[in-house]
XYZ file of C-alpha atoms in Angstrom:
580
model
C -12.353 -25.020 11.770
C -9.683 -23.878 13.615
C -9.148 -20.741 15.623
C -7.034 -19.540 13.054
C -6.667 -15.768 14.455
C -5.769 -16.386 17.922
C -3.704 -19.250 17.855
C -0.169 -18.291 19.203
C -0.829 -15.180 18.385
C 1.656 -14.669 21.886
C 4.653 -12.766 21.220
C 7.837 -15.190 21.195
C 10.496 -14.543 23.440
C 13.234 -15.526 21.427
C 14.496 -14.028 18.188
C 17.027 -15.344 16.389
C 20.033 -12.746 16.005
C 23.135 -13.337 13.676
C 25.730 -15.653 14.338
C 29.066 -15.889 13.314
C 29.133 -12.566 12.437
C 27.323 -12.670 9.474
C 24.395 -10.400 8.798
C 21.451 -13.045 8.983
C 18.996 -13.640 10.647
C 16.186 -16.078 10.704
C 12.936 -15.677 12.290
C 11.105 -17.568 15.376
C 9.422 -20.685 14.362
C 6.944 -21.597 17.434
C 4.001 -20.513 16.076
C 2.522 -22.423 12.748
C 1.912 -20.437 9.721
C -2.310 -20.583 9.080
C -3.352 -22.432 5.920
C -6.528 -20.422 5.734
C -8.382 -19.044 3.345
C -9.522 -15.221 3.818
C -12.648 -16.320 3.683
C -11.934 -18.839 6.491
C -10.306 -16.408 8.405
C -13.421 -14.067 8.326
C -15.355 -16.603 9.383
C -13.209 -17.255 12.788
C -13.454 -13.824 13.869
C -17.509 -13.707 13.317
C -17.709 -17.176 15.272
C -15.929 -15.308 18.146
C -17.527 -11.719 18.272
C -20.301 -11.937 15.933
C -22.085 -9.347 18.043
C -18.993 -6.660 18.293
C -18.363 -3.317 16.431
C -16.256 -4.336 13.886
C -16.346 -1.712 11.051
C -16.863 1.800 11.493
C -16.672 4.638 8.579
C -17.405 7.926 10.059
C -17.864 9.940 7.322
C -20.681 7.505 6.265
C -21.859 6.799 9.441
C -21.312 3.124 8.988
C -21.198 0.924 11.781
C -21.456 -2.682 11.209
C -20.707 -5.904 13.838
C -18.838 -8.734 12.706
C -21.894 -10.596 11.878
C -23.815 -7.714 9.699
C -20.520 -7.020 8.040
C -20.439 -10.973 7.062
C -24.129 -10.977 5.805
C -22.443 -7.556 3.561
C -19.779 -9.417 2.329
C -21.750 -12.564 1.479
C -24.659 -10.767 0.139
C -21.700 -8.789 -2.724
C -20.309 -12.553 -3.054
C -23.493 -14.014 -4.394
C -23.966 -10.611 -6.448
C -20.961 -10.972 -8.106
C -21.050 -14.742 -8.868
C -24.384 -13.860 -10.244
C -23.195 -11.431 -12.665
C -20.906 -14.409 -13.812
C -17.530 -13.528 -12.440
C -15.505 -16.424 -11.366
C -11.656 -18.048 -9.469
C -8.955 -16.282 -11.168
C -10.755 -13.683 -12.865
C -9.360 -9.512 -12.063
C -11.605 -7.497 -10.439
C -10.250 -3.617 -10.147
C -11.536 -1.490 -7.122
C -10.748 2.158 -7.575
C -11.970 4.063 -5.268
C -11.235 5.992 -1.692
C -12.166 4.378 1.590
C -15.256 3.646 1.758
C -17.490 0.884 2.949
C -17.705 -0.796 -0.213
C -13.832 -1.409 -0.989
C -13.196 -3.516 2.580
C -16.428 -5.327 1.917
C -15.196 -5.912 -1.678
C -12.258 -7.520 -0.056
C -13.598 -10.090 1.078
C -16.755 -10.837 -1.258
C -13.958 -11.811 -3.730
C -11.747 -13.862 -1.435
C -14.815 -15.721 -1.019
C -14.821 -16.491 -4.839
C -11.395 -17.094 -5.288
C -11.220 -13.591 -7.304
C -8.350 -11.719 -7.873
C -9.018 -7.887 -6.098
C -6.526 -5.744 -8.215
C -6.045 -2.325 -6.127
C -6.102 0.267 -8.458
C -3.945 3.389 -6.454
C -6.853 6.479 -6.371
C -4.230 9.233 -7.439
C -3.849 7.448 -10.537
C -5.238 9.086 -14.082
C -5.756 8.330 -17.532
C -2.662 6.586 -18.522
C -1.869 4.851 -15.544
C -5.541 3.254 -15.401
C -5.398 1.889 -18.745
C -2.010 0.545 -18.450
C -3.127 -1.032 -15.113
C -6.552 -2.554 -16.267
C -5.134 -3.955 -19.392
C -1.932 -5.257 -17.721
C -3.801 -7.741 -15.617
C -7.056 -8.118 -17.681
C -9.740 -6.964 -15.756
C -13.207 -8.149 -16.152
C -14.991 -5.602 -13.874
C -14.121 -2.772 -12.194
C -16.032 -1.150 -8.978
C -15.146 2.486 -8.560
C -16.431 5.671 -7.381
C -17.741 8.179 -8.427
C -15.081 10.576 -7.919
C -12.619 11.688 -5.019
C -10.591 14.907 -4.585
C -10.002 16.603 -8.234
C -10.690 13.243 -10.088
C -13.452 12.437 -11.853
C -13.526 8.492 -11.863
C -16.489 7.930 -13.992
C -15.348 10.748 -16.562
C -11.714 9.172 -16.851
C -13.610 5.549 -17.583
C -15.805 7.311 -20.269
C -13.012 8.731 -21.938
C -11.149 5.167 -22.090
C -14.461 3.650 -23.082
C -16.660 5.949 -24.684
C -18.485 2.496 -26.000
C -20.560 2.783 -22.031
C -22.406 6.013 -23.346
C -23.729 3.370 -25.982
C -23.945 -0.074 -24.266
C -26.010 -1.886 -21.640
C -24.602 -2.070 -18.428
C -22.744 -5.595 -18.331
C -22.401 -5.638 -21.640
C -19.202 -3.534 -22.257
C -16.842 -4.097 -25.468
C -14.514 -0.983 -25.449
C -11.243 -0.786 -27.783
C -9.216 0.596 -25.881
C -10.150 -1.808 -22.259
C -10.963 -4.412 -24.697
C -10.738 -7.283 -21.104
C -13.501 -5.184 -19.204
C -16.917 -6.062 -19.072
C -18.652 -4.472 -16.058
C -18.386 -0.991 -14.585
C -19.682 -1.249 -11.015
C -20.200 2.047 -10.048
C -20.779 3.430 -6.337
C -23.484 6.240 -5.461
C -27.463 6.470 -6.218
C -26.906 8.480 -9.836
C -27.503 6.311 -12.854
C -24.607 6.323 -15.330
C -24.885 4.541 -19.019
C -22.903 1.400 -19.578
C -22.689 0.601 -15.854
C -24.288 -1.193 -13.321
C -24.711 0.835 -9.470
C -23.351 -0.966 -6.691
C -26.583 -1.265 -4.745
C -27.819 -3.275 -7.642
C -25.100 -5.980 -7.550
C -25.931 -6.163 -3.897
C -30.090 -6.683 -4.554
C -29.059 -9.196 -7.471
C -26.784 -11.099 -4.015
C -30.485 -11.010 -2.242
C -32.406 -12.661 -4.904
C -33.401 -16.248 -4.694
C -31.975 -17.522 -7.867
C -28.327 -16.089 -6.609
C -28.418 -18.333 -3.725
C -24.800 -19.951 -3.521
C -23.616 -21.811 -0.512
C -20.603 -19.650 0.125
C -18.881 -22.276 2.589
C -19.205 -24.598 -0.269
C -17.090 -22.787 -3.331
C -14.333 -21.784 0.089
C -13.688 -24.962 0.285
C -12.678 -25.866 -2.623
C -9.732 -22.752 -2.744
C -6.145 -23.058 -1.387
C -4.928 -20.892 0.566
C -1.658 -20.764 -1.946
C -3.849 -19.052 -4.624
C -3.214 -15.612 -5.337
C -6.079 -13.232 -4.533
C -4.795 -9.586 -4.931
C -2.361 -7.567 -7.097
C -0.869 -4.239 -6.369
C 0.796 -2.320 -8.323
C 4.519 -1.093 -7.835
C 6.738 0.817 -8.896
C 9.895 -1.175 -9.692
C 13.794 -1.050 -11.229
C 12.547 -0.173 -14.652
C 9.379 0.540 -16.334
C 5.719 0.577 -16.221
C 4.275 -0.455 -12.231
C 4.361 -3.806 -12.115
C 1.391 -5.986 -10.518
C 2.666 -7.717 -7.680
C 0.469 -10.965 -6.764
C -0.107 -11.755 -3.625
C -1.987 -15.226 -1.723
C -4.210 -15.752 1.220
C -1.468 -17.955 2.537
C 1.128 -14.236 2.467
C -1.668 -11.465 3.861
C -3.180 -13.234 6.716
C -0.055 -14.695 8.345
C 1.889 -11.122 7.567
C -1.602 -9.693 9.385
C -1.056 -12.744 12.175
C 2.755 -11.678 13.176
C 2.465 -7.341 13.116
C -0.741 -8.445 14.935
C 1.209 -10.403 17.595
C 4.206 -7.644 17.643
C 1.028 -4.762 18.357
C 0.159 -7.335 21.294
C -3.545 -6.044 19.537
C -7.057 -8.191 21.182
C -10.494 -7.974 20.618
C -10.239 -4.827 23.426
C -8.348 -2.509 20.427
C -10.294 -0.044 18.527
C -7.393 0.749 15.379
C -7.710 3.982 13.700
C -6.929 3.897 10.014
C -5.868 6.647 8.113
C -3.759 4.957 5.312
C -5.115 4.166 2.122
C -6.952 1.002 1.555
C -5.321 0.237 -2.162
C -1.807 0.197 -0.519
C -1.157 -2.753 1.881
C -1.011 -0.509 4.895
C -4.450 -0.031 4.780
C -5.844 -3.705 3.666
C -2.840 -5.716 5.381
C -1.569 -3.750 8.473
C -4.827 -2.486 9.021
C -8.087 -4.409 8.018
C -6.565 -7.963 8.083
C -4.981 -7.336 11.501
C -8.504 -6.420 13.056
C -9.487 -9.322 11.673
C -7.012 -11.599 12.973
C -7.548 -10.198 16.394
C -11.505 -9.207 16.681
C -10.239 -5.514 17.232
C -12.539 -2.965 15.537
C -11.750 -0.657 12.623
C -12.371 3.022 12.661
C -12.108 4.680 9.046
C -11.662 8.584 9.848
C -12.510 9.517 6.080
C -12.332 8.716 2.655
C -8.836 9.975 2.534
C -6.195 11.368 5.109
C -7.156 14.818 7.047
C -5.179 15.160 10.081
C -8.511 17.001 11.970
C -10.345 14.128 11.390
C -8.256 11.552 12.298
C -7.708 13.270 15.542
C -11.689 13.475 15.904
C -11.964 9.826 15.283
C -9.379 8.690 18.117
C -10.950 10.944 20.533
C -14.443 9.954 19.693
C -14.140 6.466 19.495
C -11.193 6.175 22.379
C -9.313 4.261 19.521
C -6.526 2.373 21.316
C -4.193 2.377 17.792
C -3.170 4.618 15.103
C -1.663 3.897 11.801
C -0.045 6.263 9.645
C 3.065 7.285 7.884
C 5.646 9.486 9.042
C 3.724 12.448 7.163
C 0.483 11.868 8.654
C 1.496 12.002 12.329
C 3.540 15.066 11.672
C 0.423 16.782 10.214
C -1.838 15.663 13.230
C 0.979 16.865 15.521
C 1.368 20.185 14.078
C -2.555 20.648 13.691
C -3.686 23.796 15.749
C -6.291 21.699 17.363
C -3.897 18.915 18.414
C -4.383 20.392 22.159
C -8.112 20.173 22.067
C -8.519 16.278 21.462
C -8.347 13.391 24.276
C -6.087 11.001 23.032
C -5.570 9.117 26.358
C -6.828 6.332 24.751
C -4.158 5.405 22.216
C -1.387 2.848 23.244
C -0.095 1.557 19.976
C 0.488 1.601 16.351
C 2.442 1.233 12.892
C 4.561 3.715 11.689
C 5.132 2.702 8.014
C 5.451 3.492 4.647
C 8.837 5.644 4.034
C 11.964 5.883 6.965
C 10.530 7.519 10.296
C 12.093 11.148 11.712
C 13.346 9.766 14.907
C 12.070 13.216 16.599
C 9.585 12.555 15.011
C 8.833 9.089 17.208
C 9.680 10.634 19.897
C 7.097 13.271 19.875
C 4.509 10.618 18.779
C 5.336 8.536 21.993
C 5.231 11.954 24.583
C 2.304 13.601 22.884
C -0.065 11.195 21.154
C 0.414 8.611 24.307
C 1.456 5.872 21.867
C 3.904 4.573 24.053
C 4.203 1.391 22.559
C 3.943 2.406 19.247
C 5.835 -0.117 16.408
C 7.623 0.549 13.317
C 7.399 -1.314 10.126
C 9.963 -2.286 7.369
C 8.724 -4.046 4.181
C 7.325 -3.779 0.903
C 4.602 -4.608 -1.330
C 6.153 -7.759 -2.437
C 6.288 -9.289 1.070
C 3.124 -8.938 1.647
C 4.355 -6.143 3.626
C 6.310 -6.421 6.478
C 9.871 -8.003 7.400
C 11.085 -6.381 10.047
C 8.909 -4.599 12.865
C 9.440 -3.559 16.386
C 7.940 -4.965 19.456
C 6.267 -3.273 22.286
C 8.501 -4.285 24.150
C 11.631 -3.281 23.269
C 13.677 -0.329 24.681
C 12.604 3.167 23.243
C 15.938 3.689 22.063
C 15.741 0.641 19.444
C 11.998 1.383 18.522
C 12.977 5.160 17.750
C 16.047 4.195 15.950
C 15.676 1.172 14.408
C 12.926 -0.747 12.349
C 12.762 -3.831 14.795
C 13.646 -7.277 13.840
C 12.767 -10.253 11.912
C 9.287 -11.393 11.877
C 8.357 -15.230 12.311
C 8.893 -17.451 9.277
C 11.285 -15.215 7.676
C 14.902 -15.557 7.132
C 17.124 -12.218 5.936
C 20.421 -11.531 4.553
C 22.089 -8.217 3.773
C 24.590 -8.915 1.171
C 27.309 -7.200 -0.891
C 27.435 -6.743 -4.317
C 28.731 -10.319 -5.187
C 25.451 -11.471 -2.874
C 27.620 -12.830 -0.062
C 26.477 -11.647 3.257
C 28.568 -8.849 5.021
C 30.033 -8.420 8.479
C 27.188 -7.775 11.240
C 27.127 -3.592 11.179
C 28.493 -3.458 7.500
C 26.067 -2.206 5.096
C 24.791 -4.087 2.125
C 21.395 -4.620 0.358
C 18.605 -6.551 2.242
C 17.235 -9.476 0.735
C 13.985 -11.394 2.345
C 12.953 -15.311 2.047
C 10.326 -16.890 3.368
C 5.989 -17.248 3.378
C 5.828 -13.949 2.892
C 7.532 -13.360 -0.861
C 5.073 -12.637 -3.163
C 4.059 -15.545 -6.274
C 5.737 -12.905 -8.698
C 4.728 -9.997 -10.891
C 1.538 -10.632 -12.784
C 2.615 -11.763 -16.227
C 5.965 -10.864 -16.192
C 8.083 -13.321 -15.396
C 11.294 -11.150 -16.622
C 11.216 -9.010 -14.102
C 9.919 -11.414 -11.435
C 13.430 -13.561 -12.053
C 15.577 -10.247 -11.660
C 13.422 -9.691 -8.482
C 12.951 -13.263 -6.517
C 16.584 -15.113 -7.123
C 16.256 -18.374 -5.904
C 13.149 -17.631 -3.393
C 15.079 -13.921 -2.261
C 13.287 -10.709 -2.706
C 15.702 -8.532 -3.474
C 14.476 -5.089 -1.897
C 16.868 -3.027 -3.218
C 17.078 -1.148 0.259
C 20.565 -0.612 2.164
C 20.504 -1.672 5.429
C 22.964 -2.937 8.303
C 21.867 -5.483 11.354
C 23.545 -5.083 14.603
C 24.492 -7.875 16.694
C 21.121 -8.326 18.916
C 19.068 -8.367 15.103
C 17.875 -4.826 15.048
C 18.092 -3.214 11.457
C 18.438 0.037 10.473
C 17.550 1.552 6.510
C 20.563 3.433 5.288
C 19.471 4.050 1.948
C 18.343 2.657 -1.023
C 20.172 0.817 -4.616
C 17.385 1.664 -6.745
C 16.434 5.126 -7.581
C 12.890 4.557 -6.152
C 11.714 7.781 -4.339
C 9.167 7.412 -1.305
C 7.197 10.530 -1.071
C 4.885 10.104 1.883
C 4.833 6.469 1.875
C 4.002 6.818 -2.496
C 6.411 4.629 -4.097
C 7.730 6.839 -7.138
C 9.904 5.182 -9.724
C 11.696 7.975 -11.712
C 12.234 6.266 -15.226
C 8.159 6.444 -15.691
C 7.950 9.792 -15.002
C 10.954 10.568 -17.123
C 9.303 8.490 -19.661
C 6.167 10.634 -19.393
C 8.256 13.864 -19.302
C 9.840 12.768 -22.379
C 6.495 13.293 -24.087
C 6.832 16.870 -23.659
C 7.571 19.037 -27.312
C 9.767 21.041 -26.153
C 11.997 18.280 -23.463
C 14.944 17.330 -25.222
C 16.351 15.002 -22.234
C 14.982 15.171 -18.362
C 16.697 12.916 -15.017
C 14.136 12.434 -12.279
C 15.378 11.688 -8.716
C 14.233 12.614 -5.279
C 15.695 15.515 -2.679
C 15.177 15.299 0.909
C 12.009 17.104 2.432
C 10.772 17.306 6.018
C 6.988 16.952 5.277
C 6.868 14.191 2.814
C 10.860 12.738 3.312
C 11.493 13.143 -0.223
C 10.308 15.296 -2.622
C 10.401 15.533 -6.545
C 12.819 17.452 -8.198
C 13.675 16.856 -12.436
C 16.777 18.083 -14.436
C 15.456 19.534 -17.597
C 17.387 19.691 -21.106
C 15.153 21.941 -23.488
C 15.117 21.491 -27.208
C 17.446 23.951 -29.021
C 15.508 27.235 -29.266
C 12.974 26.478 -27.017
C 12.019 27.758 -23.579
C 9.806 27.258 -20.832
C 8.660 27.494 -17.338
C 9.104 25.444 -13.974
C 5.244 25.987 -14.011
C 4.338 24.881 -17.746
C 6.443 21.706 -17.105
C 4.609 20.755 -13.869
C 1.379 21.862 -15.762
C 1.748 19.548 -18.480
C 2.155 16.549 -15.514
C -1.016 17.880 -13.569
C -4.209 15.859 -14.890
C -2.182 13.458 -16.486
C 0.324 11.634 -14.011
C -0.557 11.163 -9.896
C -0.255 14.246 -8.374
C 2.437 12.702 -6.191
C 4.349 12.124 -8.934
C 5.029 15.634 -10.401
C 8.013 17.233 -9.569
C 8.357 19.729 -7.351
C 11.199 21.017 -8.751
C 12.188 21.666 -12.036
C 15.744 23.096 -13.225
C 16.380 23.615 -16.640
C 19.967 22.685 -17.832
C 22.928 22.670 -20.486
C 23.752 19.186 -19.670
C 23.715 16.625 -17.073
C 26.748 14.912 -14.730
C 27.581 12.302 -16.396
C 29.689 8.850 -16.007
C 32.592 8.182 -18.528
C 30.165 5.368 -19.934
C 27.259 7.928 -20.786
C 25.546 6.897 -17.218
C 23.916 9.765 -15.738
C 25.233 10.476 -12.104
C 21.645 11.334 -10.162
C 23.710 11.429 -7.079
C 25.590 14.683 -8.397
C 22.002 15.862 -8.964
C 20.630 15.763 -5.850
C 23.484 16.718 -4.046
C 23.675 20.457 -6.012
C 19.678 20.724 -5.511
C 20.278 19.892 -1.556
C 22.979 23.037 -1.717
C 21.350 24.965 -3.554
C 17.552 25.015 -2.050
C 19.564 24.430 1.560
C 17.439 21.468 2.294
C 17.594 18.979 5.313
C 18.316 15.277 5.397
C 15.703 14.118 8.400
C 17.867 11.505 10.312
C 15.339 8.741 10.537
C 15.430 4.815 11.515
């Protein structure tokens, strides 16, 4: 086939910028979008390098070349089509990064099944909502990671695995899920180990020519979901294709200016499209290798694993690089290496940049603007343009892509006028897993609507200025306020509660909820946040809590968040970060 990684992966000169003074802009066309398969575009990279480092995971001393991590991959394929899972069917990974979720990746791209990212922060009610919303068949997860017990959560759902044999599971209340993959050595009833799916791939009667069931996929199929928090709601399950991942991996590849000569350092999550998109699928669409510092972010260790493995490129959100900057060790660690980057996943502290460009070397160090439903990225800066615009701006248009900010009416405003940015193109996701509702109020007429504010100046550089929606980012977690109100509603003693973020210089926003007790009844900041803890994401209890008489509100019973946050900025005498 096809060198489908490499092929004009050079950076084009020529960016469109808006005309007629209209904010839109359309990206370069030069380069062909790929009509690969993941699979295929696996299997381009280990023609190329099979014998380089391609995967390393420190804290498992993994360290596999392109080829061994191919024969990994193919061996969970034939595992998994041996257990009987097919094309189209869910499989849930919920886990930390590990070895197992990136080869999981791609063992069920080469099936043509659906990988449904399961967010590791997530607890008892937010797993079953997510496993029954898309129907999961099997679900691979770990043991446990940080405070939460993973297998103990799934016995609690489905106490029917204490009683069943592995495979075999019928539970009420996950009445779609069959297997229970679990990682780690220890036995655990009702579900099969991980190691044993993989001897089950080895076995002569699971032989399955691979090449053979790729072929007959399109590359227009969807093979992920993510969940995301939306405009109203439960997450919703955004569904993603080959076709949208690898040619969003192609173009922040080509804007990195990455080559088989990069060693990327990733940080970020592996559930969230940072890690899997911006991360994996760009190593693969380049041959560079990927360093995992840990199963989950610690700033010590990240700065170990750039300074050990002279990793050319970091990822991380604006969080992250302010914890590895302000780590006592910082000084200790060789980072001569790096040269580039993503900074992602909620605005960037332009002092922030700055620092990350003097101190960490990253001189040409990119930042991304997207979100989950465009696979990610829209917008991104080049390498090569001034500091000034990659400190203070998120870049511009990638390839393929056409954008419009628009005003309320959804015609598009003067260039420098703000309005809400709306993306078209490849790159638009097939829609929210069985909810076409919501997908219609999202994707009008092929537009994503992002719900972000944002202006374009006249050479195409944009610049987030806010957001419509309510959504709060807290250290690149997407945190839609009307679920946790919903869940705070479930409280005895809550009579009404608003949710809405505050400014906060470690995370960018924080938390904070406006609290209307039940007549009679008191209680404490703490026992409100206590009742979350367990129960909800940790990132998704407030940080705040003020208990009230009543709450600002519009002459048509709307209640005015903005008041809200603008009393908790005066009274707590917080900062707004001026970011890109």
């Amino acid at each position: 086939m096809p060198d489908v990684q490499m092929r004009s992966l050079a950076m084009n000169a020529r960016p469109l910028v808006p005309h007629d003074n209209r904010s839109v802009v359309r990206g370069a066309t030069d380069d062909a979008l790929s009509e690969a398969t993941v699979g295929e575009f696996l299997d381009a990279v280990v023609a190329r390098f099979p014998d380089a480092c391609a995967v390393v995971f420190r804290e498992h001393q993994v360290r596999w070349t392109w080829a061994e991590f191919a024969r990994e991959v193919d061996t969970l394929a034939c595992g998994l089509a041996e257990l009987g899972l097919t094309k189209g069917e869910r499989l849930g990974i919920w886990s930390p990064n590990r070895p197992e979720w990136v080869v999981a990746q791609f063992a069920t791209a080469r099936l043509g099944i659906i990988l449904v990212n399961i967010n590791p922060a997530y607890q008892l009610v937010e797993l079953e909502y997510a496993l029954n919303k898309v129907g999961c068949r099997a679900l691979i997860a770990a043991e446990r990671f940080k405070t939460s017990n993973y297998l103990g959560m799934l016995e609690e759902l489905a106490p029917e695995l204490a009683q069943c044999e592995p495979g075999a599971l019928r539970a009420k209340r996950l009445p779609a899920l069959q297997f229970v993959i679990r990682l780690g050595e220890a036995a655990t009833p009702g579900m099969l180990n991980y190691a044993e799916v993989l001897k089950r791939g080895r076995e002569p009667r699971a032989a399955l020519d691979l090449r053979a069931v790729g072929a007959q996929l399109s590359c227009h199929e969807p093979i992920n979901i993510q969940f995301t928090s939306g405009t109203t709601g439960h997450p919703k399950g955004a569904t993603l294709t080959h076709h949208n991942v690898i040619n969003n991996a192609r173009y922040i590849a080509q804007a990195m200016r990455m080559t088989e000569a990069d060693r990327l350092c990733i940080p970020v999550p592996l559930y969230h499209c940072f890690g899997m998109v911006i991360g994996v699928l760009v190593c693969v669409a380049t041959g560079a290798r990927m360093v995992f510092p840990g199963e989950g972010f610690d700033p010590l260790a990240t700065l170990e694993a750039v300074a050990a493995e002279a990793c050319t490129a970091l990822h991380g959100v604006p969080t992250m690089f302010i914890a590895e900057l302000g780590h006592p060790q910082f000084g200790q660690f060789d980072l001569s290496s790096l040269r580039t980057g993503v900074m992602a996943g909620s605005p960037c502290p332009i002092e922030t940049m700055k620092r990350v460009v003097a101190e960490m070397h990253m001189s040409e160090v990119t930042i991304c603007y997207g979100m989950t439903e465009t696979s990610p990225v829209s917008f991104q800066s080049s390498t090569t343009d001034p500091l000034d615009k990659r400190v203070t701006t998120v870049g511009r248009v990638h390839p393929h892509l056409e954008v419009k900010i628009v005003d309320a009416e959804g015609e598009p405003v003067a260039i420098g006028a703000t309005g809400e940015l709306c993306t078209r193109g490849y790159s638009v996701m097939q829609g929210y897993w069985d909810d076409p509702g919501r997908t219609s109020e999202a994707v009008i007429d092929g537009w994503m609507h992002t719900g972000d504010l944002a202006t374009l100046d006249a050479l195409g550089y944009c610049n987030i200025v806010g957001r419509v929606k309510d959504m709060v980012i807290r250290g690149g977690e997407n945190i839609y306020p009307r679920e946790v109100e919903e869940f705070l509603f479930t409280h005895p003693l809550i009579e009404s509660v608003q949710v809405f973020g505050v400014p906060d210089l470690k995370y960018g926003e924080e938390l904070a909820a406006w609290v209307i007790l039940k007549s009679g009844k008191s209680a404490t900041e703490e026992e409100i946040r206590e009742y979350c803890r367990g129960r909800i994401a940790h990132y998704k209890v407030p940080r705040y809590v003020r208990f009230v008489r009543e709450l600002p509100m519009t002459v048509t019973g709307k209640a005015q968040k903005f008041v809200m946050r603008d009393v908790m900025i005066r009274e707590l005498g917080l900062t707004t970060v001026q970011t890109a």
